[in-house]
Amino acid sequence: VQLQASGGGSVQAGGSLRLSCAASGLTFSSATVGWFRQAPGKDYELVARRKRYDSNPYYAESVKGRFTISKDNAKNTVYLQMNSLKPEDTAVYYCAADSHIILSSSWNLSNYGYKGQGTLVTVSS
């Protein structure tokens, strides 16, 4: 199984980026998928999560209303649309997926069976 994250880059505050996470060897439609981020000197933070078979995604309070997680089952790709970006959104973003993870474990990146390589998002003021 491989997860390939892409779409990071540098943007000014107020701008938008769309991150993509493409999977091979795993079907996103039957997996819980999370987007995490790690800012310099900080712990990993769950930003958005979409549980398998559940259309009600979770968003961290800090990104609610600005970020949207979505799945394209035909392309087996998960996206994180990020709008109204702020300098505090600067971080390396990781996608993670697991077909068997339970909800209580899904807050921690290390509990996911598969993780992408990370993509850097830099937001300047």
Short mmCIF file of C-alpha atoms in Angstrom, two decimals:
data_model
loop_
_atom_site.label_atom_id
_atom_site.label_comp_id
_atom_site.label_asym_id
_atom_site.label_seq_id
_atom_site.Cartn_x
_atom_site.Cartn_y
_atom_site.Cartn_z
CA VAL A 1 0.00 0.00 0.00
CA GLN A 2 1.21 3.46 -0.86
CA LEU A 3 -0.25 6.87 -0.15
CA GLN A 4 1.07 9.72 -2.24
CA ALA A 5 0.37 13.21 -0.92
CA SER A 6 0.80 16.26 -3.10
CA GLY A 7 -0.39 19.80 -3.58
CA GLY A 8 1.57 21.66 -0.95
CA GLY A 9 3.27 24.93 -1.69
CA SER A 10 3.68 28.53 -0.67
CA VAL A 11 0.75 30.89 -0.59
CA GLN A 12 -0.12 34.23 0.92
CA ALA A 13 -2.58 34.54 3.75
CA GLY A 14 -6.12 34.37 2.49
CA GLY A 15 -5.17 32.09 -0.37
CA SER A 16 -6.17 28.51 -1.11
CA LEU A 17 -4.51 25.19 -1.75
CA ARG A 18 -5.85 21.74 -2.45
CA LEU A 19 -3.94 18.77 -1.15
CA SER A 20 -4.38 15.38 -2.77
CA CYS A 21 -3.71 11.93 -1.41
CA ALA A 22 -3.75 9.11 -3.94
CA ALA A 23 -3.75 5.51 -2.82
CA SER A 24 -2.56 2.32 -4.39
CA GLY A 25 -3.29 -1.02 -2.79
CA LEU A 26 -6.03 0.39 -0.58
CA THR A 27 -9.55 1.51 -1.38
CA PHE A 28 -10.41 4.82 0.24
CA SER A 29 -14.13 4.13 0.04
CA SER A 30 -13.76 1.52 2.79
CA ALA A 31 -11.12 3.26 4.87
CA THR A 32 -11.01 5.95 7.49
CA VAL A 33 -8.85 8.75 6.16
CA GLY A 34 -7.26 11.53 8.12
CA TRP A 35 -5.27 14.61 7.28
CA PHE A 36 -2.74 15.53 9.95
CA ARG A 37 -0.29 18.36 10.16
CA GLN A 38 2.85 19.08 12.07
CA ALA A 39 3.96 22.65 12.52
CA PRO A 40 7.59 23.39 13.44
CA GLY A 41 8.23 22.42 17.04
CA LYS A 42 4.73 21.08 17.57
CA ASP A 43 3.03 17.70 17.79
CA TYR A 44 0.97 16.17 15.05
CA GLU A 45 -2.56 17.50 14.90
CA LEU A 46 -5.57 15.84 13.32
CA VAL A 47 -6.97 18.45 10.97
CA ALA A 48 -9.75 16.54 9.24
CA ARG A 49 -11.00 12.99 9.21
CA ARG A 50 -13.51 11.08 7.19
CA LYS A 51 -14.56 7.77 8.64
CA ARG A 52 -15.42 4.92 6.33
CA TYR A 53 -19.11 4.67 5.59
CA ASP A 54 -19.74 8.00 7.33
CA SER A 55 -20.50 11.19 5.50
CA ASN A 56 -20.00 13.36 8.59
CA PRO A 57 -16.38 14.48 8.62
CA TYR A 58 -14.48 15.79 11.61
CA TYR A 59 -12.61 19.10 11.52
CA ALA A 60 -10.33 20.61 14.06
CA GLU A 61 -11.82 23.78 15.49
CA SER A 62 -8.94 25.79 14.05
CA VAL A 63 -9.87 24.87 10.47
CA LYS A 64 -13.63 24.48 10.68
CA GLY A 65 -15.35 26.45 7.94
CA ARG A 66 -12.12 26.84 5.96
CA PHE A 67 -11.01 23.27 5.16
CA THR A 68 -12.98 20.53 3.46
CA ILE A 69 -12.08 16.86 3.22
CA SER A 70 -13.54 14.92 0.34
CA LYS A 71 -13.12 11.61 -1.40
CA ASP A 72 -13.24 10.81 -5.11
CA ASN A 73 -13.87 7.09 -5.12
CA ALA A 74 -13.47 6.82 -8.88
CA LYS A 75 -9.94 8.22 -8.64
CA ASN A 76 -9.30 6.62 -5.24
CA THR A 77 -8.08 10.00 -4.05
CA VAL A 78 -8.79 12.07 -0.97
CA TYR A 79 -8.55 15.84 -1.03
CA LEU A 80 -8.13 18.56 1.52
CA GLN A 81 -9.38 21.85 0.19
CA MET A 82 -7.89 24.64 2.24
CA ASN A 83 -9.32 28.13 1.91
CA SER A 84 -8.68 31.38 3.74
CA LEU A 85 -5.27 30.11 4.74
CA LYS A 86 -3.53 31.69 7.71
CA PRO A 87 0.15 31.78 8.66
CA GLU A 88 -0.64 29.40 11.52
CA ASP A 89 -1.66 26.79 8.96
CA THR A 90 1.99 26.50 7.97
CA ALA A 91 2.98 22.87 8.51
CA VAL A 92 3.83 19.61 6.87
CA TYR A 93 0.57 17.87 6.04
CA TYR A 94 0.18 14.11 6.03
CA CYS A 95 -2.59 11.88 4.86
CA ALA A 96 -3.22 8.61 6.64
CA ALA A 97 -5.61 5.76 6.07
CA ASP A 98 -6.68 2.56 7.72
CA SER A 99 -9.52 0.17 6.95
CA HIS A 100 -9.77 -1.17 10.49
CA ILE A 101 -8.94 1.70 12.80
CA ILE A 102 -11.45 2.40 15.55
CA LEU A 103 -12.65 5.89 16.29
CA SER A 104 -10.83 6.25 19.58
CA SER A 105 -7.53 5.47 17.87
CA SER A 106 -8.05 7.71 14.87
CA TRP A 107 -6.86 10.86 16.63
CA ASN A 108 -3.27 9.63 16.61
CA LEU A 109 -1.29 9.45 13.39
CA SER A 110 0.81 6.58 14.66
CA ASN A 111 -2.26 4.34 14.89
CA TYR A 112 -2.94 4.45 11.18
CA GLY A 113 -1.64 1.57 9.13
CA TYR A 114 -0.67 3.70 6.16
CA LYS A 115 0.70 7.21 5.91
CA GLY A 116 1.75 9.47 3.07
CA GLN A 117 5.12 11.15 2.90
CA GLY A 118 3.99 14.65 3.85
CA THR A 119 3.64 17.80 1.82
CA LEU A 120 4.76 21.23 3.03
CA VAL A 121 2.32 24.12 3.19
CA THR A 122 3.76 27.55 3.86
CA VAL A 123 1.47 30.51 4.39
CA SER A 124 3.02 33.95 4.50
CA SER A 125 1.43 37.03 6.01
#
